[in-house]
Amino acid sequence: MTTSVSPTAPAAEPGTEPTFEELAGRVDRAVSALADLDPAARAAAEELRAALEAVHRAGLVQIVRRLKADEATRPALFELADEPVVRMLLSLHGIVREPPSVRAERALAGVRPQLASHGGNVLLDRVEGATAFVRLEGACNGCSMSSVTLRNLVESSLVEGVPEITTVEVLPNEPSPTLIPLDELRIGPDPATQGWSRAGSTAQFPVGAVHPVEVDTPGGRASLVVVNVDNGLAAFRNACAHEGLPLDDALLDVTAGTLTCPWHGFCFDAGSGECLSAPGAQLERLPMRVERDTVWVRAEP
């Protein structure tokens, strides 16, 4: 016995486009309905789906190749790829993929709870070619049998989770960061007379949060965000390197040391501002100093 498949959601109003959520929900319902078909009907439906996807992929590949080859149309292609529905479509057909560093972070996030249960942690330093460079902390950083097991767990998660990565190199741990770099801790004339702007007291910037701040500068008001990861402060211009949109609601991952833009998901190193999603992009990090528990930044509007 076969079961007919019909959409349960109402069609979009004439002249309007369905939302990303509506389209994704329709796909999910159709896939679920396939399970209720008898084997022969299900096999026919799966073959029809596979054939249509093959046609769509072939057409999309041609479109992407043409747009990417022409310098005049390349910017339009990149803008389209940032649209959620377009990106989902290209991702489903394997035409675009996240950078290895982003997928490596996701793979490590899956093993961090197990590492933490043994008192350890892992930090991704970078991915170069086919090699991932990591730093191990706590119980992972040693020579005991348990630490070897945890190191193997990290390596297998990266090699299996990111096909481009074939080797994992463990870097020596760096000294624990102080509140801010030593060369930015100065005692001297009033910073306000030296071109610095007061951002607030250190107590206003607790660990694990993104803090939007407006500061007065000689040229007017400037908008910035201050982040605190493991008592290491960093200040950035409040504008994503992608489209300049504000970072007030950005997601700060203290464990991974990353800052993710709430608009299009671009991921940045929370210390340096380097973009992990699109190498070459960079948040504008502002000079910072602390004197007597007061945080000062040098910024212009």
mmCIF file of N, CA, C and O in Angstrom, residues 20-68:
data_model
loop_
_atom_site.group_PDB
_atom_site.id
_atom_site.type_symbol
_atom_site.label_atom_id
_atom_site.label_comp_id
_atom_site.label_asym_id
_atom_site.label_seq_id
_atom_site.Cartn_x
_atom_site.Cartn_y
_atom_site.Cartn_z
ATOM 1 N N PHE A 20 13.345 30.842 4.410
ATOM 2 C CA PHE A 20 14.300 29.746 4.536
ATOM 3 C C PHE A 20 13.721 28.639 5.407
ATOM 4 O O PHE A 20 13.824 27.450 5.093
ATOM 5 N N GLU A 21 13.087 29.026 6.523
ATOM 6 C CA GLU A 21 12.531 28.037 7.438
ATOM 7 C C GLU A 21 11.404 27.251 6.781
ATOM 8 O O GLU A 21 11.268 26.036 6.984
ATOM 9 N N GLU A 22 10.560 27.923 6.000
ATOM 10 C CA GLU A 22 9.465 27.240 5.314
ATOM 11 C C GLU A 22 9.989 26.224 4.305
ATOM 12 O O GLU A 22 9.482 25.096 4.212
ATOM 13 N N LEU A 23 11.001 26.609 3.553
ATOM 14 C CA LEU A 23 11.569 25.695 2.563
ATOM 15 C C LEU A 23 12.215 24.490 3.236
ATOM 16 O O LEU A 23 12.025 23.347 2.812
ATOM 17 N N ALA A 24 13.000 24.754 4.296
ATOM 18 C CA ALA A 24 13.655 23.650 4.999
ATOM 19 C C ALA A 24 12.623 22.715 5.623
ATOM 20 O O ALA A 24 12.777 21.485 5.597
ATOM 21 N N GLY A 25 11.543 23.273 6.177
ATOM 22 C CA GLY A 25 10.505 22.446 6.765
ATOM 23 C C GLY A 25 9.803 21.584 5.727
ATOM 24 O O GLY A 25 9.482 20.416 5.985
ATOM 25 N N ARG A 26 9.580 22.140 4.549
ATOM 26 C CA ARG A 26 8.938 21.370 3.487
ATOM 27 C C ARG A 26 9.807 20.182 3.064
ATOM 28 O O ARG A 26 9.314 19.071 2.836
ATOM 29 N N VAL A 27 11.119 20.430 2.964
ATOM 30 C CA VAL A 27 12.034 19.340 2.614
ATOM 31 C C VAL A 27 12.012 18.266 3.684
ATOM 32 O O VAL A 27 11.943 17.059 3.381
ATOM 33 N N ASP A 28 12.058 18.683 4.948
ATOM 34 C CA ASP A 28 12.063 17.706 6.051
ATOM 35 C C ASP A 28 10.793 16.858 6.037
ATOM 36 O O ASP A 28 10.839 15.634 6.251
ATOM 37 N N ARG A 29 9.654 17.472 5.783
ATOM 38 C CA ARG A 29 8.398 16.720 5.770
ATOM 39 C C ARG A 29 8.352 15.730 4.610
ATOM 40 O O ARG A 29 7.869 14.599 4.758
ATOM 41 N N ALA A 30 8.879 16.153 3.461
ATOM 42 C CA ALA A 30 8.875 15.258 2.306
ATOM 43 C C ALA A 30 9.779 14.055 2.547
ATOM 44 O O ALA A 30 9.433 12.915 2.215
ATOM 45 N N VAL A 31 10.948 14.294 3.139
ATOM 46 C CA VAL A 31 11.872 13.191 3.421
ATOM 47 C C VAL A 31 11.245 12.225 4.427
ATOM 48 O O VAL A 31 11.358 10.994 4.295
ATOM 49 N N SER A 32 10.566 12.773 5.444
ATOM 50 C CA SER A 32 9.928 11.912 6.441
ATOM 51 C C SER A 32 8.825 11.070 5.812
ATOM 52 O O SER A 32 8.622 9.902 6.158
ATOM 53 N N ALA A 33 8.094 11.667 4.857
ATOM 54 C CA ALA A 33 6.989 10.953 4.217
ATOM 55 C C ALA A 33 7.476 9.779 3.388
ATOM 56 O O ALA A 33 6.743 8.802 3.186
ATOM 57 N N LEU A 34 8.711 9.827 2.889
ATOM 58 C CA LEU A 34 9.242 8.725 2.095
ATOM 59 C C LEU A 34 9.266 7.418 2.883
ATOM 60 O O LEU A 34 9.118 6.333 2.323
ATOM 61 N N ALA A 35 9.478 7.538 4.191
ATOM 62 C CA ALA A 35 9.568 6.329 5.018
ATOM 63 C C ALA A 35 8.245 5.571 5.070
ATOM 64 O O ALA A 35 8.221 4.373 5.372
ATOM 65 N N ASP A 36 7.116 6.240 4.756
ATOM 66 C CA ASP A 36 5.807 5.591 4.817
ATOM 67 C C ASP A 36 5.422 4.898 3.513
ATOM 68 O O ASP A 36 4.377 4.235 3.446
ATOM 69 N N LEU A 37 6.238 5.065 2.475
ATOM 70 C CA LEU A 37 5.930 4.423 1.197
ATOM 71 C C LEU A 37 6.362 2.957 1.214
ATOM 72 O O LEU A 37 7.273 2.581 1.961
ATOM 73 N N ASP A 38 5.706 2.139 0.370
ATOM 74 C CA ASP A 38 6.151 0.748 0.272
ATOM 75 C C ASP A 38 7.499 0.729 -0.451
ATOM 76 O O ASP A 38 7.878 1.700 -1.113
ATOM 77 N N PRO A 39 8.279 -0.346 -0.327
ATOM 78 C CA PRO A 39 9.653 -0.375 -0.868
ATOM 79 C C PRO A 39 9.752 0.022 -2.332
ATOM 80 O O PRO A 39 10.655 0.778 -2.718
ATOM 81 N N ALA A 40 8.853 -0.465 -3.173
ATOM 82 C CA ALA A 40 8.947 -0.149 -4.604
ATOM 83 C C ALA A 40 8.710 1.330 -4.861
ATOM 84 O O ALA A 40 9.436 1.975 -5.634
ATOM 85 N N ALA A 41 7.686 1.876 -4.220
ATOM 86 C CA ALA A 41 7.389 3.297 -4.402
ATOM 87 C C ALA A 41 8.506 4.159 -3.830
ATOM 88 O O ALA A 41 8.879 5.189 -4.400
ATOM 89 N N ARG A 42 9.046 3.752 -2.682
ATOM 90 C CA ARG A 42 10.133 4.513 -2.071
ATOM 91 C C ARG A 42 11.359 4.510 -2.963
ATOM 92 O O ARG A 42 12.020 5.542 -3.142
ATOM 93 N N ALA A 43 11.682 3.358 -3.564
ATOM 94 C CA ALA A 43 12.837 3.266 -4.454
ATOM 95 C C ALA A 43 12.650 4.169 -5.680
ATOM 96 O O ALA A 43 13.584 4.852 -6.121
ATOM 97 N N ALA A 44 11.414 4.198 -6.230
ATOM 98 C CA ALA A 44 11.143 5.047 -7.383
ATOM 99 C C ALA A 44 11.265 6.522 -7.011
ATOM 100 O O ALA A 44 11.819 7.334 -7.775
ATOM 101 N N ALA A 45 10.750 6.877 -5.817
ATOM 102 C CA ALA A 45 10.831 8.265 -5.370
ATOM 103 C C ALA A 45 12.278 8.684 -5.126
ATOM 104 O O ALA A 45 12.690 9.800 -5.473
ATOM 105 N N GLU A 46 13.060 7.791 -4.534
ATOM 106 C CA GLU A 46 14.468 8.096 -4.287
ATOM 107 C C GLU A 46 15.221 8.272 -5.598
ATOM 108 O O GLU A 46 16.082 9.153 -5.723
ATOM 109 N N GLU A 47 14.930 7.448 -6.592
ATOM 110 C CA GLU A 47 15.590 7.564 -7.889
ATOM 111 C C GLU A 47 15.215 8.880 -8.569
ATOM 112 O O GLU A 47 16.059 9.547 -9.174
ATOM 113 N N LEU A 48 13.933 9.247 -8.483
ATOM 114 C CA LEU A 48 13.498 10.518 -9.059
ATOM 115 C C LEU A 48 14.218 11.682 -8.387
ATOM 116 O O LEU A 48 14.680 12.612 -9.061
ATOM 117 N N ARG A 49 14.310 11.630 -7.059
ATOM 118 C CA ARG A 49 15.006 12.694 -6.329
ATOM 119 C C ARG A 49 16.471 12.771 -6.744
ATOM 120 O O ARG A 49 17.011 13.853 -6.992
ATOM 121 N N ALA A 50 17.143 11.610 -6.831
ATOM 122 C CA ALA A 50 18.553 11.579 -7.206
ATOM 123 C C ALA A 50 18.761 12.125 -8.612
ATOM 124 O O ALA A 50 19.723 12.862 -8.874
ATOM 125 N N ALA A 51 17.840 11.781 -9.535
ATOM 126 C CA ALA A 51 17.974 12.260 -10.912
ATOM 127 C C ALA A 51 17.807 13.773 -10.982
ATOM 128 O O ALA A 51 18.562 14.472 -11.675
ATOM 129 N N LEU A 52 16.812 14.296 -10.254
ATOM 130 C CA LEU A 52 16.590 15.738 -10.252
ATOM 131 C C LEU A 52 17.774 16.476 -9.618
ATOM 132 O O LEU A 52 18.197 17.533 -10.105
ATOM 133 N N GLU A 53 18.304 15.917 -8.526
ATOM 134 C CA GLU A 53 19.451 16.547 -7.875
ATOM 135 C C GLU A 53 20.666 16.556 -8.798
ATOM 136 O O GLU A 53 21.439 17.527 -8.821
ATOM 137 N N ALA A 54 20.852 15.493 -9.574
ATOM 138 C CA ALA A 54 21.979 15.444 -10.510
ATOM 139 C C ALA A 54 21.841 16.518 -11.581
ATOM 140 O O ALA A 54 22.829 17.184 -11.949
ATOM 141 N N VAL A 55 20.617 16.708 -12.085
ATOM 142 C CA VAL A 55 20.386 17.760 -13.087
ATOM 143 C C VAL A 55 20.631 19.136 -12.478
ATOM 144 O O VAL A 55 21.299 19.992 -13.069
ATOM 145 N N HIS A 56 20.095 19.353 -11.267
ATOM 146 C CA HIS A 56 20.268 20.648 -10.604
ATOM 147 C C HIS A 56 21.740 20.938 -10.337
ATOM 148 O O HIS A 56 22.209 22.062 -10.547
ATOM 149 N N ARG A 57 22.472 19.921 -9.871
ATOM 150 C CA ARG A 57 23.884 20.140 -9.564
ATOM 151 C C ARG A 57 24.674 20.493 -10.819
ATOM 152 O O ARG A 57 25.516 21.405 -10.803
ATOM 153 N N ALA A 58 24.403 19.787 -11.909
ATOM 154 C CA ALA A 58 25.115 20.067 -13.155
ATOM 155 C C ALA A 58 24.874 21.509 -13.601
ATOM 156 O O ALA A 58 25.803 22.210 -14.026
ATOM 157 N N GLY A 59 23.627 21.961 -13.488
ATOM 158 C CA GLY A 59 23.324 23.333 -13.868
ATOM 159 C C GLY A 59 23.966 24.348 -12.945
ATOM 160 O O GLY A 59 24.515 25.358 -13.395
ATOM 161 N N LEU A 60 23.915 24.075 -11.635
ATOM 162 C CA LEU A 60 24.513 25.000 -10.667
ATOM 163 C C LEU A 60 26.021 25.095 -10.836
ATOM 164 O O LEU A 60 26.611 26.178 -10.708
ATOM 165 N N VAL A 61 26.669 23.973 -11.126
ATOM 166 C CA VAL A 61 28.121 23.980 -11.341
ATOM 167 C C VAL A 61 28.475 24.892 -12.504
ATOM 168 O O VAL A 61 29.430 25.684 -12.443
ATOM 169 N N GLN A 62 27.708 24.818 -13.584
ATOM 170 C CA GLN A 62 27.959 25.673 -14.741
ATOM 171 C C GLN A 62 27.774 27.148 -14.391
ATOM 172 O O GLN A 62 28.576 28.007 -14.779
ATOM 173 N N ILE A 63 26.703 27.448 -13.646
ATOM 174 C CA ILE A 63 26.445 28.836 -13.247
ATOM 175 C C ILE A 63 27.580 29.381 -12.390
ATOM 176 O O ILE A 63 28.093 30.479 -12.613
ATOM 177 N N VAL A 64 27.990 28.597 -11.389
ATOM 178 C CA VAL A 64 29.049 29.042 -10.475
ATOM 179 C C VAL A 64 30.361 29.227 -11.227
ATOM 180 O O VAL A 64 31.092 30.205 -11.015
ATOM 181 N N ARG A 65 30.689 28.302 -12.129
ATOM 182 C CA ARG A 65 31.934 28.412 -12.890
ATOM 183 C C ARG A 65 31.964 29.694 -13.722
ATOM 184 O O ARG A 65 32.970 30.408 -13.760
ATOM 185 N N ARG A 66 30.853 29.983 -14.413
ATOM 186 C CA ARG A 66 30.802 31.185 -15.253
ATOM 187 C C ARG A 66 30.919 32.454 -14.413
ATOM 188 O O ARG A 66 31.645 33.386 -14.773
ATOM 189 N N LEU A 67 30.170 32.523 -13.308
ATOM 190 C CA LEU A 67 30.218 33.712 -12.450
ATOM 191 C C LEU A 67 31.587 33.896 -11.809
ATOM 192 O O LEU A 67 32.069 35.013 -11.655
ATOM 193 N N LYS A 68 32.214 32.781 -11.428
ATOM 194 C CA LYS A 68 33.514 32.864 -10.765
ATOM 195 C C LYS A 68 34.628 33.232 -11.738
ATOM 196 O O LYS A 68 35.615 33.875 -11.368
#
